[in-house]
Amino acid sequence: MTAGRPRSGRSAAGGGGDVSTGDFSGSESYLTDGDALRLLGNGRLEVAGRLVEASNLTLYCTVTLEGRSAACVYKPVRGERPLWDFPDGTLAAREVAAYEVSAATGWRIVPPTVYRDGPYGPGMCQLWVEPNREVDLVALVRSRNDPALRRMAVYDAVVNNADRKGGHLLPLRDGHIFGVDHGVCFAAEDKLRTVLWQWRGKPLLRESVRVLARLERDLDDGPLGRRLRELLTLREVTATWERVRRLLDTGVHPGPSGDWPAVPWPAI
C-alpha cells in the first residue's frame, strides 16, 4: 500500500495502555491513550494521500489539535465496498468495536481508534504506527514462541476475525505487535480465518484465562458490553460473549471449524 507519505505498507494504532509516540510516526513526544483518543476524535483531519491497494477507501491523514499533530488512517463509511456476508456500512463501527475489546484486554492489540466525522463523512480514524520493516512477516506468522502473537490468536477468537493476514501484523522494534484491519470481525456465525493456527488445541495460558474471565463479566453486565451494543447488533454482542464462554469452557485455543476457509487469501 502507498500513501502521500509512502513509508509503510500498513497502518495501526495502539490501545490498552499508555504508549510512547516513538512508535508512532508523525506524532509529538508522548501520547497516552487518552491523549490519542482525544486527538483523533476532536482534531482537525486533513487528507494527505490514499492507500491505493486497500480494498476499501483508506486515507492517510494528519490530525491536529491544540498544536499537537499525529499521522492517522481514516476510513469513511461511504468508501466501504459492499460484502455479501456483512451488512453494508458497518465496517467502521466494527473497527472501533475491535479497539474497545483490545482496550478491555489490556493487551494493546489494536491501538487508539475512534468513530468520527471527517472530510468524506463519518468513519473510523486510527493512529498510524510505523512498523519495523526489517521483520520477516512469513517467519513471524510461523512463530510458536511469541507471547504477543499468542495473545493475538486468543483475541482473534474472541472477535471472530475473518481476515487475520500476515500483512495485518505490525511488529515494532521493542517486540510488541499491533494488529490492524478489523472491519470483518464480530459476525454472529463462526468465521474465524487466520494465519495464526499454530496453537490450535493447546491449553490456554493462565494469563489468557484471567483476561477472558474478566471479558466475560465486562461483556455480560459491564462497560464493554454497553459500548459494543452501541456499535454492533445485540445478536453480535451476545455471540461475542458466547465465544468467550466457549473458550473458558474448553480451556484450549480453537481450531478451524471446517465450515469456513481456515486461512485468508492472500495469507500475507
mmCIF file of C-alpha atoms in Angstrom:
data_model
loop_
_atom_site.group_PDB
_atom_site.id
_atom_site.type_symbol
_atom_site.label_atom_id
_atom_site.label_comp_id
_atom_site.label_asym_id
_atom_site.label_seq_id
_atom_site.Cartn_x
_atom_site.Cartn_y
_atom_site.Cartn_z
ATOM 1 C CA MET A 1 0.000 0.000 0.000
ATOM 2 C CA THR A 2 1.136 3.532 -0.620
ATOM 3 C CA ALA A 3 0.094 6.903 0.702
ATOM 4 C CA GLY A 4 1.014 10.564 0.481
ATOM 5 C CA ARG A 5 3.978 9.627 2.656
ATOM 6 C CA PRO A 6 4.698 6.084 1.425
ATOM 7 C CA ARG A 7 6.954 4.822 4.186
ATOM 8 C CA SER A 8 4.978 1.747 5.179
ATOM 9 C CA GLY A 9 2.594 -0.788 3.748
ATOM 10 C CA ARG A 10 0.390 -0.898 6.842
ATOM 11 C CA SER A 11 -1.292 1.252 9.459
ATOM 12 C CA ALA A 12 -2.319 0.867 13.064
ATOM 13 C CA ALA A 13 -2.907 2.491 16.399
ATOM 14 C CA GLY A 14 -2.354 1.441 19.984
ATOM 15 C CA GLY A 15 -4.810 0.562 22.724
ATOM 16 C CA GLY A 16 -4.983 -0.621 26.300
ATOM 17 C CA GLY A 17 -2.060 1.318 27.762
ATOM 18 C CA ASP A 18 -0.023 4.481 27.582
ATOM 19 C CA VAL A 19 2.268 4.433 24.584
ATOM 20 C CA SER A 20 5.411 6.259 23.579
ATOM 21 C CA THR A 21 4.971 8.025 20.291
ATOM 22 C CA GLY A 22 8.447 6.948 19.370
ATOM 23 C CA ASP A 23 6.441 4.105 17.807
ATOM 24 C CA PHE A 24 4.039 6.484 16.062
ATOM 25 C CA SER A 25 5.341 8.394 13.068
ATOM 26 C CA GLY A 26 4.146 11.969 12.777
ATOM 27 C CA SER A 27 3.332 12.256 16.490
ATOM 28 C CA GLU A 28 4.865 14.510 19.082
ATOM 29 C CA SER A 29 6.963 13.409 22.069
ATOM 30 C CA TYR A 30 4.485 11.358 24.110
ATOM 31 C CA LEU A 31 0.812 10.434 23.979
ATOM 32 C CA THR A 32 -1.230 8.487 26.482
ATOM 33 C CA ASP A 33 -4.126 6.510 25.090
ATOM 34 C CA GLY A 34 -6.444 9.203 26.408
ATOM 35 C CA ASP A 35 -4.432 11.889 24.614
ATOM 36 C CA ALA A 36 -4.504 9.874 21.394
ATOM 37 C CA LEU A 37 -8.251 9.287 21.554
ATOM 38 C CA ARG A 38 -8.918 12.969 22.210
ATOM 39 C CA LEU A 39 -6.636 13.989 19.343
ATOM 40 C CA LEU A 40 -8.218 11.511 16.947
ATOM 41 C CA GLY A 41 -11.759 12.354 17.983
ATOM 42 C CA ASN A 42 -11.538 16.144 18.148
ATOM 43 C CA GLY A 43 -8.606 17.190 15.993
ATOM 44 C CA ARG A 44 -8.689 18.736 12.541
ATOM 45 C CA LEU A 45 -8.405 15.961 9.986
ATOM 46 C CA GLU A 46 -6.527 16.675 6.748
ATOM 47 C CA VAL A 47 -6.141 14.115 3.962
ATOM 48 C CA ALA A 48 -2.582 13.709 2.689
ATOM 49 C CA GLY A 49 -2.925 10.639 0.467
ATOM 50 C CA ARG A 50 -4.611 7.329 -0.204
ATOM 51 C CA LEU A 51 -3.500 3.758 0.445
ATOM 52 C CA VAL A 52 -4.284 2.648 -3.084
ATOM 53 C CA GLU A 53 -4.052 -1.133 -2.555
ATOM 54 C CA ALA A 54 -6.637 -1.194 0.234
ATOM 55 C CA SER A 55 -9.905 -2.903 -0.698
ATOM 56 C CA ASN A 56 -11.921 -0.078 0.899
ATOM 57 C CA LEU A 57 -11.233 3.647 0.712
ATOM 58 C CA THR A 58 -8.361 4.160 3.159
ATOM 59 C CA LEU A 59 -6.916 7.655 3.533
ATOM 60 C CA TYR A 60 -3.610 8.638 5.100
ATOM 61 C CA CYS A 61 -4.198 11.829 7.121
ATOM 62 C CA THR A 62 -2.810 14.171 9.711
ATOM 63 C CA VAL A 63 -4.879 15.136 12.713
ATOM 64 C CA THR A 64 -4.105 18.312 14.682
ATOM 65 C CA LEU A 65 -5.435 19.649 17.968
ATOM 66 C CA GLU A 66 -4.079 22.461 20.147
ATOM 67 C CA GLY A 67 -0.671 22.414 18.471
ATOM 68 C CA ARG A 68 -0.234 18.645 18.597
ATOM 69 C CA SER A 69 -0.317 16.557 15.415
ATOM 70 C CA ALA A 70 -0.195 12.888 14.524
ATOM 71 C CA ALA A 71 -0.484 10.698 11.450
ATOM 72 C CA CYS A 72 -3.586 8.561 11.178
ATOM 73 C CA VAL A 73 -5.742 6.444 8.887
ATOM 74 C CA TYR A 74 -9.301 7.496 8.065
ATOM 75 C CA LYS A 75 -11.761 5.018 6.524
ATOM 76 C CA PRO A 76 -15.066 6.719 5.689
ATOM 77 C CA VAL A 77 -18.209 4.604 5.655
ATOM 78 C CA ARG A 78 -19.061 5.860 2.172
ATOM 79 C CA GLY A 79 -15.881 4.254 0.849
ATOM 80 C CA GLU A 80 -16.700 0.763 2.132
ATOM 81 C CA ARG A 81 -17.108 -1.874 -0.555
ATOM 82 C CA PRO A 82 -20.285 -3.977 -0.070
ATOM 83 C CA LEU A 83 -19.678 -7.525 1.207
ATOM 84 C CA TRP A 84 -22.014 -10.484 0.822
ATOM 85 C CA ASP A 85 -21.628 -11.637 4.442
ATOM 86 C CA PHE A 86 -21.531 -8.350 6.411
ATOM 87 C CA PRO A 87 -24.194 -5.615 6.474
ATOM 88 C CA ASP A 88 -23.385 -2.559 4.366
ATOM 89 C CA GLY A 89 -21.926 0.453 6.145
ATOM 90 C CA THR A 90 -20.862 -1.388 9.314
ATOM 91 C CA LEU A 91 -17.126 -1.937 8.863
ATOM 92 C CA ALA A 92 -16.000 1.317 10.516
ATOM 93 C CA ALA A 93 -18.042 0.573 13.635
ATOM 94 C CA ARG A 94 -16.586 -2.944 13.742
ATOM 95 C CA GLU A 95 -13.062 -1.492 13.701
ATOM 96 C CA VAL A 96 -13.957 0.699 16.679
ATOM 97 C CA ALA A 97 -15.516 -2.284 18.461
ATOM 98 C CA ALA A 98 -12.286 -4.206 17.877
ATOM 99 C CA TYR A 99 -10.373 -1.418 19.590
ATOM 100 C CA GLU A 100 -12.791 -1.447 22.531
ATOM 101 C CA VAL A 101 -12.240 -5.177 23.083
ATOM 102 C CA SER A 102 -8.479 -4.722 22.727
ATOM 103 C CA ALA A 103 -8.501 -1.951 25.327
ATOM 104 C CA ALA A 104 -10.541 -4.139 27.693
ATOM 105 C CA THR A 105 -7.980 -6.960 27.456
ATOM 106 C CA GLY A 106 -5.072 -4.656 28.293
ATOM 107 C CA TRP A 107 -3.032 -6.350 25.565
ATOM 108 C CA ARG A 108 -2.704 -3.284 23.272
ATOM 109 C CA ILE A 109 -3.510 -5.320 20.179
ATOM 110 C CA VAL A 110 -5.456 -2.573 18.406
ATOM 111 C CA PRO A 111 -4.211 0.977 19.001
ATOM 112 C CA PRO A 112 -6.492 4.053 19.596
ATOM 113 C CA THR A 113 -9.401 4.078 17.162
ATOM 114 C CA VAL A 114 -12.460 6.320 17.126
ATOM 115 C CA TYR A 115 -15.627 6.817 15.104
ATOM 116 C CA ARG A 116 -15.889 10.398 13.908
ATOM 117 C CA ASP A 117 -16.950 12.702 11.105
ATOM 118 C CA GLY A 118 -14.361 13.635 8.514
ATOM 119 C CA PRO A 119 -13.887 15.195 5.069
ATOM 120 C CA TYR A 120 -15.849 12.346 3.438
ATOM 121 C CA GLY A 121 -18.393 11.822 6.177
ATOM 122 C CA PRO A 122 -18.418 9.554 9.230
ATOM 123 C CA GLY A 123 -15.940 6.737 9.537
ATOM 124 C CA MET A 124 -13.200 5.278 11.651
ATOM 125 C CA CYS A 125 -9.970 7.106 12.454
ATOM 126 C CA GLN A 126 -6.954 5.182 13.754
ATOM 127 C CA LEU A 127 -3.483 6.301 14.772
ATOM 128 C CA TRP A 128 -0.754 5.406 12.276
ATOM 129 C CA VAL A 129 2.030 3.173 13.565
ATOM 130 C CA GLU A 130 5.331 2.758 11.757
ATOM 131 C CA PRO A 131 6.340 -0.939 11.967
ATOM 132 C CA ASN A 132 9.783 -2.463 11.959
ATOM 133 C CA ARG A 133 10.077 -3.275 8.261
ATOM 134 C CA GLU A 134 13.117 -5.475 8.863
ATOM 135 C CA VAL A 135 10.919 -8.208 10.372
ATOM 136 C CA ASP A 136 10.215 -11.165 8.081
ATOM 137 C CA LEU A 137 6.414 -11.475 8.262
ATOM 138 C CA VAL A 138 6.418 -15.043 6.939
ATOM 139 C CA ALA A 139 8.761 -16.116 9.728
ATOM 140 C CA LEU A 140 6.745 -14.098 12.245
ATOM 141 C CA VAL A 141 3.407 -15.742 11.481
ATOM 142 C CA ARG A 142 5.045 -19.170 11.816
ATOM 143 C CA SER A 143 6.452 -18.394 15.263
ATOM 144 C CA ARG A 144 5.263 -20.615 18.113
ATOM 145 C CA ASN A 145 7.105 -18.815 20.905
ATOM 146 C CA ASP A 146 5.977 -15.188 20.628
ATOM 147 C CA PRO A 147 3.679 -14.294 23.563
ATOM 148 C CA ALA A 148 2.303 -11.216 21.770
ATOM 149 C CA LEU A 149 1.322 -13.339 18.785
ATOM 150 C CA ARG A 150 -0.303 -15.951 21.010
ATOM 151 C CA ARG A 151 -2.380 -13.267 22.740
ATOM 152 C CA MET A 152 -3.458 -12.085 19.312
ATOM 153 C CA ALA A 153 -4.649 -15.595 18.456
ATOM 154 C CA VAL A 154 -6.865 -15.542 21.548
ATOM 155 C CA TYR A 155 -8.085 -12.054 20.748
ATOM 156 C CA ASP A 156 -8.970 -13.066 17.183
ATOM 157 C CA ALA A 157 -11.007 -15.988 18.506
ATOM 158 C CA VAL A 158 -12.954 -13.570 20.731
ATOM 159 C CA VAL A 159 -13.735 -11.030 17.992
ATOM 160 C CA ASN A 160 -14.227 -13.745 15.345
ATOM 161 C CA ASN A 161 -11.692 -12.194 12.983
ATOM 162 C CA ALA A 162 -12.456 -13.320 9.433
ATOM 163 C CA ASP A 163 -9.281 -11.845 7.931
ATOM 164 C CA ARG A 164 -6.101 -12.140 10.005
ATOM 165 C CA LYS A 165 -3.466 -11.881 7.306
ATOM 166 C CA GLY A 166 0.254 -11.652 7.975
ATOM 167 C CA GLY A 167 0.189 -8.174 6.442
ATOM 168 C CA HIS A 168 -2.200 -7.083 9.178
ATOM 169 C CA LEU A 169 0.544 -7.540 11.781
ATOM 170 C CA LEU A 170 2.667 -4.546 12.771
ATOM 171 C CA PRO A 171 5.772 -5.701 14.663
ATOM 172 C CA LEU A 172 7.637 -2.945 16.492
ATOM 173 C CA ARG A 173 11.306 -2.770 17.365
ATOM 174 C CA ASP A 174 10.551 -3.388 21.054
ATOM 175 C CA GLY A 175 8.900 -6.730 20.239
ATOM 176 C CA HIS A 176 5.321 -5.564 20.607
ATOM 177 C CA ILE A 177 2.918 -6.483 17.790
ATOM 178 C CA PHE A 178 -0.106 -4.452 16.780
ATOM 179 C CA GLY A 179 -2.911 -5.764 14.609
ATOM 180 C CA VAL A 180 -4.957 -3.770 12.104
ATOM 181 C CA ASP A 181 -7.844 -4.074 9.625
ATOM 182 C CA HIS A 182 -10.611 -5.456 11.831
ATOM 183 C CA GLY A 183 -13.574 -4.456 9.691
ATOM 184 C CA VAL A 184 -14.732 -8.051 9.181
ATOM 185 C CA CYS A 185 -14.988 -9.092 12.811
ATOM 186 C CA PHE A 186 -17.884 -9.849 15.168
ATOM 187 C CA ALA A 187 -20.108 -11.865 12.834
ATOM 188 C CA ALA A 188 -22.581 -13.948 14.800
ATOM 189 C CA GLU A 189 -21.665 -17.019 12.714
ATOM 190 C CA ASP A 190 -18.248 -18.639 13.112
ATOM 191 C CA LYS A 191 -15.974 -17.007 10.523
ATOM 192 C CA LEU A 192 -12.543 -17.241 12.173
ATOM 193 C CA ARG A 193 -9.981 -17.151 9.374
ATOM 194 C CA THR A 194 -6.372 -16.555 10.322
ATOM 195 C CA VAL A 195 -2.726 -17.361 9.723
ATOM 196 C CA LEU A 196 -2.291 -17.974 13.477
ATOM 197 C CA TRP A 197 -3.416 -21.594 13.921
ATOM 198 C CA GLN A 198 -0.169 -22.869 15.466
ATOM 199 C CA TRP A 199 -1.692 -23.146 18.965
ATOM 200 C CA ARG A 200 -4.935 -24.864 17.956
ATOM 201 C CA GLY A 201 -5.948 -27.465 20.523
ATOM 202 C CA LYS A 202 -3.289 -26.344 23.000
ATOM 203 C CA PRO A 203 -4.273 -25.215 26.514
ATOM 204 C CA LEU A 204 -4.831 -21.508 27.017
ATOM 205 C CA LEU A 205 -2.181 -19.803 29.117
ATOM 206 C CA ARG A 206 -3.242 -18.734 32.611
ATOM 207 C CA GLU A 207 -2.919 -15.084 31.688
ATOM 208 C CA SER A 208 -5.376 -15.600 28.828
ATOM 209 C CA VAL A 209 -7.841 -17.377 31.102
ATOM 210 C CA ARG A 210 -7.730 -14.472 33.564
ATOM 211 C CA VAL A 211 -8.294 -11.940 30.781
ATOM 212 C CA LEU A 212 -11.136 -13.982 29.291
ATOM 213 C CA ALA A 213 -12.858 -14.271 32.669
ATOM 214 C CA ARG A 214 -12.707 -10.501 33.020
ATOM 215 C CA LEU A 215 -14.016 -10.045 29.477
ATOM 216 C CA GLU A 216 -16.941 -12.360 30.167
ATOM 217 C CA ARG A 217 -18.065 -10.234 33.114
ATOM 218 C CA ASP A 218 -17.489 -6.990 31.230
ATOM 219 C CA LEU A 219 -19.482 -8.188 28.232
ATOM 220 C CA ASP A 220 -22.301 -9.554 30.338
ATOM 221 C CA ASP A 221 -23.005 -6.523 32.504
ATOM 222 C CA GLY A 222 -20.198 -4.006 32.227
ATOM 223 C CA PRO A 223 -18.941 -1.020 30.246
ATOM 224 C CA LEU A 224 -17.628 -3.150 27.385
ATOM 225 C CA GLY A 225 -20.986 -4.808 26.786
ATOM 226 C CA ARG A 226 -22.755 -1.450 26.838
ATOM 227 C CA ARG A 227 -20.241 0.079 24.445
ATOM 228 C CA LEU A 228 -20.399 -2.831 21.994
ATOM 229 C CA ARG A 229 -24.196 -2.620 21.919
ATOM 230 C CA GLU A 230 -23.742 0.916 20.561
ATOM 231 C CA LEU A 231 -21.544 -0.375 17.736
ATOM 232 C CA LEU A 232 -22.880 -3.856 16.908
ATOM 233 C CA THR A 233 -26.195 -5.701 16.900
ATOM 234 C CA LEU A 234 -27.412 -7.368 20.081
ATOM 235 C CA ARG A 235 -27.011 -10.756 18.383
ATOM 236 C CA GLU A 236 -23.372 -9.996 17.588
ATOM 237 C CA VAL A 237 -22.628 -8.857 21.138
ATOM 238 C CA THR A 238 -24.289 -11.991 22.532
ATOM 239 C CA ALA A 239 -22.252 -14.149 20.142
ATOM 240 C CA THR A 240 -19.063 -12.431 21.349
ATOM 241 C CA TRP A 241 -19.937 -13.312 24.950
ATOM 242 C CA GLU A 242 -20.675 -16.893 23.871
ATOM 243 C CA ARG A 243 -17.278 -17.193 22.175
ATOM 244 C CA VAL A 244 -15.555 -16.027 25.363
ATOM 245 C CA ARG A 245 -17.607 -18.504 27.403
ATOM 246 C CA ARG A 246 -16.711 -21.318 24.984
ATOM 247 C CA LEU A 247 -13.005 -20.541 25.278
ATOM 248 C CA LEU A 248 -13.276 -20.665 29.068
ATOM 249 C CA ASP A 249 -15.279 -23.905 28.985
ATOM 250 C CA THR A 250 -12.893 -25.722 26.635
ATOM 251 C CA GLY A 251 -9.705 -24.186 28.018
ATOM 252 C CA VAL A 252 -7.929 -24.532 24.674
ATOM 253 C CA HIS A 253 -7.185 -22.496 21.572
ATOM 254 C CA PRO A 254 -9.848 -23.206 18.932
ATOM 255 C CA GLY A 255 -9.205 -24.917 15.621
ATOM 256 C CA PRO A 256 -10.779 -24.384 12.201
ATOM 257 C CA SER A 257 -14.486 -25.145 12.095
ATOM 258 C CA GLY A 258 -14.474 -26.748 8.654
ATOM 259 C CA ASP A 259 -17.417 -24.571 7.614
ATOM 260 C CA TRP A 260 -15.256 -21.639 6.515
ATOM 261 C CA PRO A 261 -11.835 -21.349 4.816
ATOM 262 C CA ALA A 262 -9.263 -21.572 7.594
ATOM 263 C CA VAL A 263 -6.716 -19.135 6.121
ATOM 264 C CA PRO A 264 -7.416 -15.817 4.339
ATOM 265 C CA TRP A 265 -6.211 -15.123 0.831
ATOM 266 C CA PRO A 266 -3.658 -13.828 0.302
ATOM 267 C CA ALA A 267 -2.173 -15.094 3.555
ATOM 268 C CA ILE A 268 0.337 -12.224 3.719
#
